[in-house]
Structure formats: structure tokens, C-alpha cells
Amino acid sequence: MGKNLTKRSEDYSKWYNELVVKADLAENSAVRGCMVIKPYGYAIWEKMQAELDRMFKETGHQNAYFPLFVPKSLFEAEEKNAEGFAKECAVVTHYRLKNDPDKPGKLMVDPEAKLEEELVVRPTSEAIIWNTYKNWIQSYRDLPIKINQWANVVRWEMRTRLFLRTAEFLWQEGHTAHATKQEALEETELMNNIYAEFAENFMAIPVVKGAKTENERFAGALETYCIEALMQDGKALQAGTSHFLGQNFAKAFDVKFATKEGGLENVWATSWGVSTRLMGAIIMTHSDDNGLVLPPNLAPIQVVIVPIYRSEEQLEQISEVANKLVNELRAVGVTVKFDNNDNQKPGWKFAQYELQGVPVRLAIGPKDLEKGTVELARRDTLTKEFVNNDEVVEKIQALMTEIQDSLFNKAKAYRDSHITEVENFDEFKKVLKDKGGFISAHWDGTSETENKIKDFTKATIRCIPFNRKEEAGACVLTGKPSEGRVLFAKAY
């Protein structure tokens, strides 16, 4: 099955689209620009949710839920945020349908049912949440508020691609309120660090932590911190963002608190989020021409056992060994599936689980029964070996860590070899055309130069890395003074 995929070297975009569908992760729906996330794809998202949710709660955050609809007057209260999202908004204007008198059996919008005020389908929830926080916050004793919600949002997209860019997508969005600027800045940094830890330890994706330029900041934010990842085709992908909102939303919604000293001040705010585009990041970072490759920490099925038999008697004997392994593996926290479904032959199953990226496959046949062994195949390296039954559990436990680390190290080696320092614009264009990846270059700090480089090359400043060394230089385009290098790349 995996062999039917277009090769990455031939057409990376087509390879990606085919893989998402053939690996049973998602498909396009009857609603233009919206996707159906299938059970296997959703199982990966659920594992992401579970780990992130644990990390959020360990740092003092609580889950809540806020309305899908935002009255237009609330949405436009913070002007920069409203302007930034205005062109992407879906808007509800009427509250009912009625039978169409000219088309029996059909419906039409009831012109008499126009809403007094239009409702925006949330593209992000700052407006509705800060209008709510106004009722929750009176005193410094009410702070901080650290809320997260798991939800869906709608951002009208003309060009869509499964997981990477769809009109509706799933995400989490955190919204916190603080008494001081310092607390809010620390929260912004904390959440960016949590995203980086999740990406590296669970997704096995190395990321660069940094700050966005003014051009690339979240609408309404004073600072946007981000984690940037590099895909196998040399394009960058923004894998998470954390925003310091200052007092912009508190002022827009008149959210003030009584200080310890008896004064009255506006609250300080942050927001932060990651979405189902992380699914696209996993696919494009690790997968190969045979299909999906999943890091064990996020694989819904870490081990699959496939029986090879000719008779019911053989299946019964194999099942006894397999079920014992299932119980032993589950006891040590490994998720395992024994596929004894007789509708498909073993060869079909091998190809299917390879396509779906299951980290380890065990095969047990009559000869294995005689020898007391199983055949163990690794998805990441496509290597096989025979392992004694009494060593299987220990071997697999070690492999879970080994495969996880191996995927991260492979991705990091690729990323590190695709960060290229350039000194002039001719070099910049050559690297972008011939090699791709991150281009480390001096920039004069102006939006004008940033926009010109984007117009000339379609490359954007992905971030100003936090770990960059401060060094004087000359801007790659204008030759004007620069305080340090930033990372450019073409991006998803």
C-alpha cells in the first residue's frame, strides 16, 4: 500500500496529501475547506491533547469553555485584533430558515429573522473571554487567572490543505490575566517553553525558540514568542505561539483591579495556542516514501502483533503466545494491538501498519513457535530481527526510547545542516533556491526591508532566535547596520 505513494523527491506536496488520506488520518468533507479527522488521525490528536493538558495543569492552568459566537461589537472592541482577523471571519446574520415558497421541499433564509447584531464565529477568543473576565476580576486577590480551552475555530481560508490550513480546525487557546507586566511576560515565556518541550520530547521535532517581528506578531499583541520547526522539504512551520498582550485587551474591555496599595490598574494579559497543524508537522518531519513514521510517545498503537498461520490450530497456538505478550506489554505501559482479523492476509497487514507508521511490528508464525522467537520489525529503520520470547518485553521497552531519540536526532541533524549563514543577498537567493531551510542573515530591523525581502523571495523572518549572539553586521539587503542575525525561510 505504501508503495503507491508519490515519492517525496518527485512531488512533496502530492506525497503529503496522498499520505494523509491513505494512512486514514483525515479526508476532505462536503463543506468546502473543512476536513473530517478520521479515528486513527484523531487518536494521535488525543494523545497530543492528553500530554499538553497534563503539562498545562501541572503549571497551574484550568480548563473552561467559552461561546463559539462573538457579538460583532465585542469582537471589534480591540481594534488591532479585529483588523487582523476581519478578512478571515465567518459571520452569522440570521437566526432561522423557512420553507421556500417557490421551491417545495427546499429552505431559504428567513428575511424577517435578521439578527439585531451580527455574530462572528470565533477565529480566536480574546474578545469573548476578556468581556467575561471583566465580571471575574475586581481585586488583586482574583489574580492571576490561568484558563485554557480546547475548542474549534473558524478562519476563512481560500487555499486549504489537510491539517496545515483548513477553514475550521481544532486547537487549544490559553488566556491568562495578571497583576503585573513581569508576571505576564514570565507566563508568555513559560508557555513557549512548554510548547518547545512538547515538540521535542513527544513529537521528536527540534525547534528554534524566538520572537516574531512586528510584522509577524499576533494581531493585538505587544510580543509574540514562537517555536519554529523545519520540514523535510526545507520549509519552516510555525509549531506554536505565545503572546504577551500587555494591557490592550484590559483597556478595550475596561478590566481593572484594585491593587494591594488601594489603587486601580488595568490587568496584564497573555494568550497562547497550538492546533491540529501539529499533525502536519509530525507527518512532514518524520515520514518517508513508504508512509507515516510516528514517534512512539504519540503513536496510538506502539506495537502491532501479526499472526502468520495456515490452520486454526496454528492460530490458536500463536494466539496463546501473542495474548501473553499483549498482557505483559500493557502491564509496562506499551500500547499494543493483536491483529487476528482473518479478513486480510499478513502481507496486506504489514503494508498497512507500515503505511500508518506503527513503531514496532511483531510477526509470529509456526517456525517462531518452534524456536520460541518472534520477528521484530522497526518502522523507522525498516530493519528486522528475531528476538526470544522471554526478551521481547524488555527489548520493546528499550526500543520505545531508542526510536523516539533516533527520530529526534535524525530531524535535528537535518535541521542543523539546513541553517545557513549568508552575508549578501545573492547568497541569500542562491541558498533559498538550491538548498532551502533556515537562512541566518543580518537584518536592519525595519518592516520595509522585511517586506521587500518577502516580495523578492517569498521568504519571511521566522523568528529572532532567543539564543542568537549579539553581533554587529550589515543587513543582507540594504547594507545598513544590524544588531544580529535572524532566521528567514519559506514557510507553510
Short mmCIF file of N, CA, C and O in Angstrom, two decimals, residues 194-317:
data_model
loop_
_atom_site.label_atom_id
_atom_site.label_comp_id
_atom_site.label_asym_id
_atom_site.label_seq_id
_atom_site.Cartn_x
_atom_site.Cartn_y
_atom_site.Cartn_z
N ILE A 194 6.98 25.40 27.26
CA ILE A 194 6.19 24.17 27.33
C ILE A 194 5.94 23.62 25.93
O ILE A 194 6.06 22.41 25.68
N TYR A 195 5.62 24.50 24.99
CA TYR A 195 5.42 24.06 23.61
C TYR A 195 6.70 23.44 23.04
O TYR A 195 6.67 22.42 22.35
N ALA A 196 7.83 24.07 23.34
CA ALA A 196 9.11 23.56 22.84
C ALA A 196 9.41 22.19 23.45
O ALA A 196 9.85 21.26 22.75
N GLU A 197 9.15 22.05 24.75
CA GLU A 197 9.37 20.77 25.43
C GLU A 197 8.48 19.69 24.83
O GLU A 197 8.93 18.56 24.61
N PHE A 198 7.23 20.01 24.57
CA PHE A 198 6.31 19.04 23.98
C PHE A 198 6.77 18.64 22.57
O PHE A 198 6.80 17.45 22.23
N ALA A 199 7.14 19.64 21.77
CA ALA A 199 7.57 19.35 20.39
C ALA A 199 8.79 18.44 20.39
O ALA A 199 8.86 17.47 19.62
N GLU A 200 9.75 18.70 21.26
CA GLU A 200 10.99 17.94 21.23
C GLU A 200 10.87 16.59 21.93
O GLU A 200 11.37 15.58 21.42
N ASN A 201 10.18 16.53 23.06
CA ASN A 201 10.12 15.28 23.83
C ASN A 201 9.02 14.33 23.38
O ASN A 201 9.13 13.12 23.60
N PHE A 202 7.97 14.85 22.79
CA PHE A 202 6.87 13.97 22.37
C PHE A 202 6.76 13.86 20.85
O PHE A 202 6.59 12.77 20.32
N MET A 203 6.88 14.98 20.15
CA MET A 203 6.80 14.95 18.69
C MET A 203 8.14 14.59 18.05
O MET A 203 8.20 14.31 16.85
N ALA A 204 9.22 14.61 18.84
CA ALA A 204 10.58 14.36 18.34
C ALA A 204 10.97 15.35 17.25
O ALA A 204 11.65 15.02 16.29
N ILE A 205 10.54 16.60 17.43
CA ILE A 205 10.82 17.65 16.45
C ILE A 205 11.66 18.74 17.13
O ILE A 205 11.19 19.38 18.08
N PRO A 206 12.88 18.97 16.65
CA PRO A 206 13.68 20.07 17.20
C PRO A 206 13.09 21.42 16.77
O PRO A 206 12.62 21.55 15.63
N VAL A 207 13.09 22.38 17.66
CA VAL A 207 12.51 23.68 17.32
C VAL A 207 13.46 24.80 17.72
O VAL A 207 14.31 24.64 18.59
N VAL A 208 13.29 25.93 17.06
CA VAL A 208 14.01 27.16 17.42
C VAL A 208 13.04 28.05 18.17
O VAL A 208 11.94 28.34 17.68
N LYS A 209 13.42 28.49 19.36
CA LYS A 209 12.58 29.41 20.13
C LYS A 209 13.02 30.84 19.83
O LYS A 209 14.22 31.13 19.79
N GLY A 210 12.03 31.70 19.63
CA GLY A 210 12.39 33.08 19.34
C GLY A 210 11.19 34.00 19.41
O GLY A 210 10.09 33.60 19.81
N ALA A 211 11.40 35.25 19.01
CA ALA A 211 10.34 36.26 18.99
C ALA A 211 10.02 36.61 17.55
O ALA A 211 10.89 36.61 16.68
N LYS A 212 8.77 36.88 17.30
CA LYS A 212 8.34 37.32 15.98
C LYS A 212 8.66 38.81 15.79
O LYS A 212 8.74 39.58 16.77
N THR A 213 8.83 39.20 14.55
CA THR A 213 8.99 40.63 14.25
C THR A 213 7.63 41.31 14.38
O THR A 213 6.58 40.64 14.47
N GLU A 214 7.63 42.63 14.37
CA GLU A 214 6.37 43.37 14.48
C GLU A 214 5.40 42.98 13.37
O GLU A 214 4.19 42.84 13.60
N ASN A 215 5.92 42.76 12.16
CA ASN A 215 5.08 42.36 11.03
C ASN A 215 4.37 41.03 11.26
O ASN A 215 3.25 40.81 10.78
N GLU A 216 5.05 40.13 11.95
CA GLU A 216 4.56 38.75 12.08
C GLU A 216 3.85 38.49 13.41
O GLU A 216 3.40 37.39 13.66
N ARG A 217 3.75 39.50 14.26
CA ARG A 217 3.11 39.31 15.56
C ARG A 217 1.62 39.04 15.42
O ARG A 217 0.98 39.47 14.47
N PHE A 218 1.07 38.37 16.45
CA PHE A 218 -0.37 38.19 16.58
C PHE A 218 -1.03 39.56 16.66
O PHE A 218 -0.53 40.46 17.33
N ALA A 219 -2.18 39.70 15.98
CA ALA A 219 -2.88 40.98 15.97
C ALA A 219 -3.35 41.35 17.37
O ALA A 219 -4.14 40.64 17.98
N GLY A 220 -2.85 42.45 17.88
CA GLY A 220 -3.22 42.91 19.22
C GLY A 220 -2.17 42.60 20.27
O GLY A 220 -2.33 42.97 21.43
N ALA A 221 -1.08 41.92 19.88
CA ALA A 221 -0.03 41.56 20.85
C ALA A 221 1.10 42.59 20.83
O ALA A 221 1.37 43.21 19.81
N LEU A 222 1.76 42.73 21.98
CA LEU A 222 2.96 43.57 22.05
C LEU A 222 4.20 42.74 21.72
O LEU A 222 5.19 43.24 21.21
N GLU A 223 4.15 41.44 22.07
CA GLU A 223 5.22 40.50 21.73
C GLU A 223 4.60 39.15 21.39
O GLU A 223 3.62 38.75 22.03
N THR A 224 5.15 38.48 20.39
CA THR A 224 4.77 37.11 20.11
C THR A 224 6.02 36.25 20.13
O THR A 224 6.97 36.50 19.38
N TYR A 225 6.04 35.25 21.02
CA TYR A 225 7.11 34.26 21.05
C TYR A 225 6.63 33.03 20.28
O TYR A 225 5.43 32.75 20.21
N CYS A 226 7.58 32.29 19.71
CA CYS A 226 7.17 31.18 18.86
C CYS A 226 8.18 30.05 18.92
O CYS A 226 9.31 30.22 19.42
N ILE A 227 7.77 28.89 18.43
CA ILE A 227 8.70 27.79 18.15
C ILE A 227 8.58 27.50 16.66
O ILE A 227 7.48 27.35 16.13
N GLU A 228 9.72 27.43 16.00
CA GLU A 228 9.76 27.19 14.55
C GLU A 228 10.44 25.86 14.26
O GLU A 228 11.51 25.57 14.80
N ALA A 229 9.80 25.06 13.42
CA ALA A 229 10.33 23.75 13.05
C ALA A 229 10.64 23.75 11.55
O ALA A 229 10.12 24.57 10.80
N LEU A 230 11.50 22.80 11.14
CA LEU A 230 11.87 22.70 9.73
C LEU A 230 11.41 21.36 9.18
O LEU A 230 11.73 20.31 9.73
N MET A 231 10.66 21.42 8.08
CA MET A 231 10.15 20.20 7.45
C MET A 231 11.18 19.63 6.47
O MET A 231 12.14 20.30 6.10
N GLN A 232 10.95 18.39 6.02
CA GLN A 232 11.93 17.70 5.16
C GLN A 232 12.14 18.37 3.80
O GLN A 232 13.15 18.12 3.15
N ASP A 233 11.18 19.19 3.39
CA ASP A 233 11.33 19.86 2.09
C ASP A 233 12.03 21.21 2.22
O ASP A 233 12.10 21.98 1.25
N GLY A 234 12.53 21.51 3.43
CA GLY A 234 13.26 22.76 3.61
C GLY A 234 12.40 23.95 3.94
O GLY A 234 12.90 25.08 4.04
N LYS A 235 11.09 23.75 4.12
CA LYS A 235 10.20 24.84 4.51
C LYS A 235 10.00 24.82 6.02
O LYS A 235 9.99 23.76 6.65
N ALA A 236 9.81 26.01 6.58
CA ALA A 236 9.58 26.13 8.02
C ALA A 236 8.09 25.98 8.32
O ALA A 236 7.23 26.19 7.46
N LEU A 237 7.82 25.60 9.57
CA LEU A 237 6.44 25.54 10.03
C LEU A 237 6.38 26.10 11.45
O LEU A 237 7.13 25.67 12.32
N GLN A 238 5.52 27.09 11.64
CA GLN A 238 5.31 27.66 12.97
C GLN A 238 4.53 26.65 13.79
O GLN A 238 3.39 26.32 13.48
N ALA A 239 5.15 26.12 14.84
CA ALA A 239 4.55 25.00 15.58
C ALA A 239 3.84 25.42 16.85
O ALA A 239 3.21 24.59 17.50
N GLY A 240 3.94 26.68 17.23
CA GLY A 240 3.26 27.16 18.43
C GLY A 240 3.60 28.61 18.68
O GLY A 240 4.69 29.07 18.31
N THR A 241 2.67 29.35 19.28
CA THR A 241 2.92 30.76 19.58
C THR A 241 2.38 31.11 20.97
O THR A 241 1.40 30.54 21.43
N SER A 242 3.04 32.06 21.59
CA SER A 242 2.64 32.56 22.90
C SER A 242 2.75 34.08 22.87
O SER A 242 3.79 34.62 22.49
N HIS A 243 1.66 34.75 23.26
CA HIS A 243 1.58 36.20 23.04
C HIS A 243 1.50 36.99 24.36
O HIS A 243 0.70 36.66 25.24
N PHE A 244 2.32 38.01 24.45
CA PHE A 244 2.22 38.99 25.53
C PHE A 244 1.33 40.11 25.01
O PHE A 244 1.70 40.83 24.08
N LEU A 245 0.13 40.23 25.60
CA LEU A 245 -0.87 41.17 25.09
C LEU A 245 -0.84 42.52 25.80
O LEU A 245 -1.63 43.40 25.48
N GLY A 246 0.08 42.65 26.76
CA GLY A 246 0.13 43.91 27.51
C GLY A 246 -1.18 44.19 28.20
O GLY A 246 -1.80 43.29 28.79
N GLN A 247 -1.65 45.43 28.12
CA GLN A 247 -2.94 45.81 28.72
C GLN A 247 -3.96 46.16 27.65
O GLN A 247 -5.02 46.73 27.95
N ASN A 248 -3.65 45.80 26.40
CA ASN A 248 -4.53 46.17 25.28
C ASN A 248 -5.97 45.70 25.46
O ASN A 248 -6.93 46.45 25.28
N PHE A 249 -6.14 44.42 25.80
CA PHE A 249 -7.50 43.88 25.93
C PHE A 249 -8.15 44.36 27.22
O PHE A 249 -9.37 44.58 27.26
N ALA A 250 -7.36 44.51 28.28
CA ALA A 250 -7.91 45.02 29.53
C ALA A 250 -8.46 46.44 29.33
O ALA A 250 -9.52 46.79 29.86
N LYS A 251 -7.75 47.24 28.57
CA LYS A 251 -8.22 48.60 28.29
C LYS A 251 -9.45 48.59 27.39
O LYS A 251 -10.40 49.35 27.59
N ALA A 252 -9.43 47.71 26.38
CA ALA A 252 -10.56 47.64 25.45
C ALA A 252 -11.84 47.21 26.14
O ALA A 252 -12.94 47.66 25.79
N PHE A 253 -11.71 46.34 27.15
CA PHE A 253 -12.90 45.82 27.84
C PHE A 253 -13.03 46.35 29.27
O PHE A 253 -13.84 45.85 30.05
N ASP A 254 -12.21 47.34 29.60
CA ASP A 254 -12.27 48.01 30.90
C ASP A 254 -12.15 47.02 32.06
O ASP A 254 -12.97 46.99 32.97
N VAL A 255 -11.11 46.19 31.98
CA VAL A 255 -10.86 45.21 33.04
C VAL A 255 -9.80 45.78 33.99
O VAL A 255 -8.62 45.81 33.65
N LYS A 256 -10.25 46.21 35.16
CA LYS A 256 -9.35 46.81 36.14
C LYS A 256 -9.42 46.06 37.46
O LYS A 256 -10.40 45.35 37.73
N PHE A 257 -8.37 46.19 38.25
CA PHE A 257 -8.37 45.53 39.55
C PHE A 257 -7.84 46.48 40.62
O PHE A 257 -7.00 47.35 40.35
N ALA A 258 -8.34 46.31 41.84
CA ALA A 258 -7.86 47.10 42.97
C ALA A 258 -6.55 46.50 43.45
O ALA A 258 -6.47 45.31 43.76
N THR A 259 -5.50 47.31 43.49
CA THR A 259 -4.18 46.84 43.90
C THR A 259 -4.08 46.73 45.42
O THR A 259 -4.95 47.24 46.15
N LYS A 260 -3.02 46.09 45.91
CA LYS A 260 -2.78 45.98 47.36
C LYS A 260 -2.67 47.37 47.98
O LYS A 260 -3.06 47.58 49.14
N GLU A 261 -2.15 48.30 47.21
CA GLU A 261 -1.92 49.65 47.73
C GLU A 261 -3.18 50.51 47.68
O GLU A 261 -3.17 51.67 48.11
N GLY A 262 -4.27 49.96 47.11
CA GLY A 262 -5.52 50.71 47.06
C GLY A 262 -5.76 51.45 45.76
O GLY A 262 -6.77 52.16 45.62
N GLY A 263 -4.85 51.31 44.80
CA GLY A 263 -5.06 51.95 43.51
C GLY A 263 -5.92 51.09 42.59
O GLY A 263 -6.40 50.02 42.96
N LEU A 264 -6.11 51.57 41.36
CA LEU A 264 -6.91 50.85 40.35
C LEU A 264 -6.09 50.77 39.07
O LEU A 264 -5.68 51.81 38.53
N GLU A 265 -5.82 49.55 38.61
CA GLU A 265 -4.98 49.38 37.42
C GLU A 265 -5.59 48.39 36.44
O GLU A 265 -6.38 47.53 36.82
N ASN A 266 -5.19 48.55 35.16
CA ASN A 266 -5.60 47.57 34.15
C ASN A 266 -4.80 46.27 34.31
O ASN A 266 -3.64 46.28 34.71
N VAL A 267 -5.44 45.18 33.99
CA VAL A 267 -4.83 43.86 34.09
C VAL A 267 -3.86 43.63 32.93
O VAL A 267 -4.02 44.21 31.85
N TRP A 268 -2.88 42.77 33.15
CA TRP A 268 -1.92 42.38 32.10
C TRP A 268 -2.32 41.00 31.57
O TRP A 268 -2.74 40.13 32.33
N ALA A 269 -2.14 40.79 30.26
CA ALA A 269 -2.71 39.59 29.62
C ALA A 269 -1.73 38.81 28.76
O ALA A 269 -0.76 39.37 28.23
N THR A 270 -2.02 37.51 28.62
CA THR A 270 -1.34 36.67 27.64
C THR A 270 -2.36 35.78 26.94
O THR A 270 -3.46 35.55 27.45
N SER A 271 -1.99 35.29 25.77
CA SER A 271 -2.74 34.19 25.14
C SER A 271 -1.74 33.32 24.40
O SER A 271 -0.66 33.78 24.01
N TRP A 272 -2.09 32.06 24.19
CA TRP A 272 -1.15 31.11 23.58
C TRP A 272 -1.91 29.92 23.03
O TRP A 272 -2.99 29.57 23.52
N GLY A 273 -1.37 29.30 21.97
CA GLY A 273 -2.12 28.19 21.38
C GLY A 273 -1.31 27.34 20.41
O GLY A 273 -0.33 27.79 19.82
N VAL A 274 -1.74 26.08 20.30
CA VAL A 274 -1.28 25.18 19.24
C VAL A 274 -2.51 24.50 18.67
O VAL A 274 -3.55 24.41 19.32
N SER A 275 -2.38 24.01 17.44
CA SER A 275 -3.56 23.46 16.75
C SER A 275 -3.25 22.14 16.06
O SER A 275 -2.13 21.61 16.14
N THR A 276 -4.24 21.64 15.35
CA THR A 276 -4.09 20.38 14.61
C THR A 276 -3.07 20.49 13.48
O THR A 276 -2.76 19.48 12.85
N ARG A 277 -2.52 21.68 13.23
CA ARG A 277 -1.43 21.74 12.25
C ARG A 277 -0.19 21.00 12.75
O ARG A 277 0.70 20.65 11.98
N LEU A 278 -0.14 20.72 14.08
CA LEU A 278 0.94 19.90 14.61
C LEU A 278 0.92 18.49 13.99
O LEU A 278 1.95 17.83 13.90
N MET A 279 -0.26 18.05 13.59
CA MET A 279 -0.36 16.76 12.89
C MET A 279 0.44 16.82 11.59
O MET A 279 1.17 15.89 11.23
N GLY A 280 0.31 17.94 10.88
CA GLY A 280 1.07 18.13 9.65
C GLY A 280 2.56 18.16 9.92
O GLY A 280 3.37 17.63 9.14
N ALA A 281 2.95 18.75 11.06
CA ALA A 281 4.37 18.82 11.42
C ALA A 281 4.96 17.43 11.64
O ALA A 281 6.07 17.13 11.17
N ILE A 282 4.24 16.57 12.34
CA ILE A 282 4.72 15.20 12.57
C ILE A 282 4.89 14.46 11.25
O ILE A 282 5.91 13.81 11.01
N ILE A 283 3.88 14.58 10.40
CA ILE A 283 3.93 13.88 9.11
C ILE A 283 5.13 14.33 8.29
O ILE A 283 5.92 13.52 7.80
N MET A 284 5.31 15.64 8.17
CA MET A 284 6.33 16.17 7.27
C MET A 284 7.74 16.11 7.85
O MET A 284 8.71 16.22 7.10
N THR A 285 7.87 15.93 9.15
CA THR A 285 9.20 15.84 9.75
C THR A 285 9.77 14.44 9.66
O THR A 285 10.96 14.26 9.37
N HIS A 286 8.95 13.42 9.88
CA HIS A 286 9.48 12.06 10.06
C HIS A 286 9.16 11.06 8.95
O HIS A 286 9.88 10.07 8.81
N SER A 287 8.09 11.27 8.21
CA SER A 287 7.59 10.21 7.33
C SER A 287 8.45 10.02 6.09
O SER A 287 9.27 10.88 5.73
N ASP A 288 8.27 8.88 5.41
CA ASP A 288 9.11 8.55 4.26
C ASP A 288 8.25 8.08 3.08
O ASP A 288 7.01 8.18 3.14
N ASP A 289 8.89 7.56 2.05
CA ASP A 289 8.16 7.16 0.85
C ASP A 289 7.30 5.92 1.05
O ASP A 289 6.49 5.58 0.19
N ASN A 290 7.47 5.24 2.18
CA ASN A 290 6.64 4.08 2.49
C ASN A 290 5.42 4.44 3.34
O ASN A 290 4.56 3.61 3.56
N GLY A 291 5.39 5.67 3.83
CA GLY A 291 4.24 6.09 4.61
C GLY A 291 4.60 6.87 5.85
O GLY A 291 5.67 7.48 5.95
N LEU A 292 3.70 6.83 6.81
CA LEU A 292 3.83 7.57 8.05
C LEU A 292 4.91 6.95 8.93
O LEU A 292 5.09 5.74 8.94
N VAL A 293 5.64 7.81 9.65
CA VAL A 293 6.56 7.34 10.70
C VAL A 293 6.19 8.13 11.96
O VAL A 293 6.29 9.35 11.97
N LEU A 294 5.74 7.42 12.99
CA LEU A 294 5.28 8.09 14.20
C LEU A 294 6.27 7.91 15.35
O LEU A 294 6.77 6.80 15.57
N PRO A 295 6.53 8.98 16.12
CA PRO A 295 7.32 8.82 17.34
C PRO A 295 6.52 8.00 18.34
O PRO A 295 5.31 8.22 18.50
N PRO A 296 7.14 7.04 19.02
CA PRO A 296 6.42 6.17 19.96
C PRO A 296 5.60 6.92 21.00
O PRO A 296 4.53 6.46 21.40
N ASN A 297 6.09 8.08 21.45
CA ASN A 297 5.39 8.81 22.50
C ASN A 297 4.01 9.32 22.08
O ASN A 297 3.20 9.68 22.94
N LEU A 298 3.76 9.36 20.77
CA LEU A 298 2.45 9.83 20.30
C LEU A 298 1.73 8.81 19.42
O LEU A 298 0.64 9.10 18.91
N ALA A 299 2.30 7.65 19.24
CA ALA A 299 1.67 6.63 18.39
C ALA A 299 0.48 6.00 19.11
O ALA A 299 0.63 5.51 20.23
N PRO A 300 -0.71 5.98 18.50
CA PRO A 300 -1.86 5.33 19.13
C PRO A 300 -1.63 3.84 19.38
O PRO A 300 -2.07 3.30 20.38
N ILE A 301 -0.95 3.20 18.43
CA ILE A 301 -0.55 1.81 18.58
C ILE A 301 0.97 1.79 18.51
O ILE A 301 1.56 2.14 17.48
N GLN A 302 1.64 1.42 19.59
CA GLN A 302 3.10 1.40 19.60
C GLN A 302 3.65 0.08 19.04
O GLN A 302 4.71 0.05 18.44
N VAL A 303 2.91 -1.00 19.28
CA VAL A 303 3.32 -2.33 18.81
C VAL A 303 2.11 -3.04 18.23
O VAL A 303 1.03 -3.01 18.82
N VAL A 304 2.27 -3.65 17.06
CA VAL A 304 1.22 -4.49 16.50
C VAL A 304 1.77 -5.90 16.33
O VAL A 304 2.93 -6.09 15.97
N ILE A 305 0.96 -6.88 16.66
CA ILE A 305 1.34 -8.29 16.51
C ILE A 305 0.51 -8.92 15.40
O ILE A 305 -0.73 -8.87 15.45
N VAL A 306 1.19 -9.46 14.41
CA VAL A 306 0.50 -10.08 13.27
C VAL A 306 0.79 -11.59 13.26
O VAL A 306 1.95 -11.99 13.17
N PRO A 307 -0.26 -12.42 13.33
CA PRO A 307 -0.05 -13.87 13.27
C PRO A 307 0.06 -14.36 11.83
O PRO A 307 -0.60 -13.84 10.93
N ILE A 308 0.92 -15.34 11.61
CA ILE A 308 1.05 -15.97 10.28
C ILE A 308 0.75 -17.46 10.47
O ILE A 308 1.46 -18.16 11.19
N TYR A 309 -0.31 -17.95 9.84
CA TYR A 309 -0.76 -19.31 10.11
C TYR A 309 -1.49 -19.88 8.89
O TYR A 309 -1.95 -19.17 8.02
N ARG A 310 -1.58 -21.21 8.90
CA ARG A 310 -2.30 -21.89 7.83
C ARG A 310 -3.54 -22.62 8.34
O ARG A 310 -4.41 -22.97 7.57
N SER A 311 -3.59 -22.86 9.65
CA SER A 311 -4.73 -23.60 10.19
C SER A 311 -5.21 -22.94 11.47
O SER A 311 -4.49 -22.15 12.10
N GLU A 312 -6.42 -23.29 11.86
CA GLU A 312 -6.99 -22.76 13.09
C GLU A 312 -6.18 -23.20 14.30
O GLU A 312 -6.03 -22.47 15.28
N GLU A 313 -5.62 -24.42 14.20
CA GLU A 313 -4.81 -24.94 15.30
C GLU A 313 -3.56 -24.08 15.49
O GLU A 313 -3.19 -23.74 16.62
N GLN A 314 -2.93 -23.71 14.37
CA GLN A 314 -1.75 -22.84 14.44
C GLN A 314 -2.11 -21.48 15.03
O GLN A 314 -1.39 -20.92 15.86
N LEU A 315 -3.25 -20.92 14.58
CA LEU A 315 -3.69 -19.62 15.08
C LEU A 315 -3.91 -19.68 16.59
O LEU A 315 -3.55 -18.75 17.32
N GLU A 316 -4.47 -20.78 17.06
CA GLU A 316 -4.73 -20.94 18.48
C GLU A 316 -3.42 -20.93 19.28
O GLU A 316 -3.31 -20.28 20.33
N GLN A 317 -2.43 -21.64 18.76
CA GLN A 317 -1.12 -21.70 19.44
C GLN A 317 -0.43 -20.33 19.42
O GLN A 317 0.15 -19.89 20.42
#
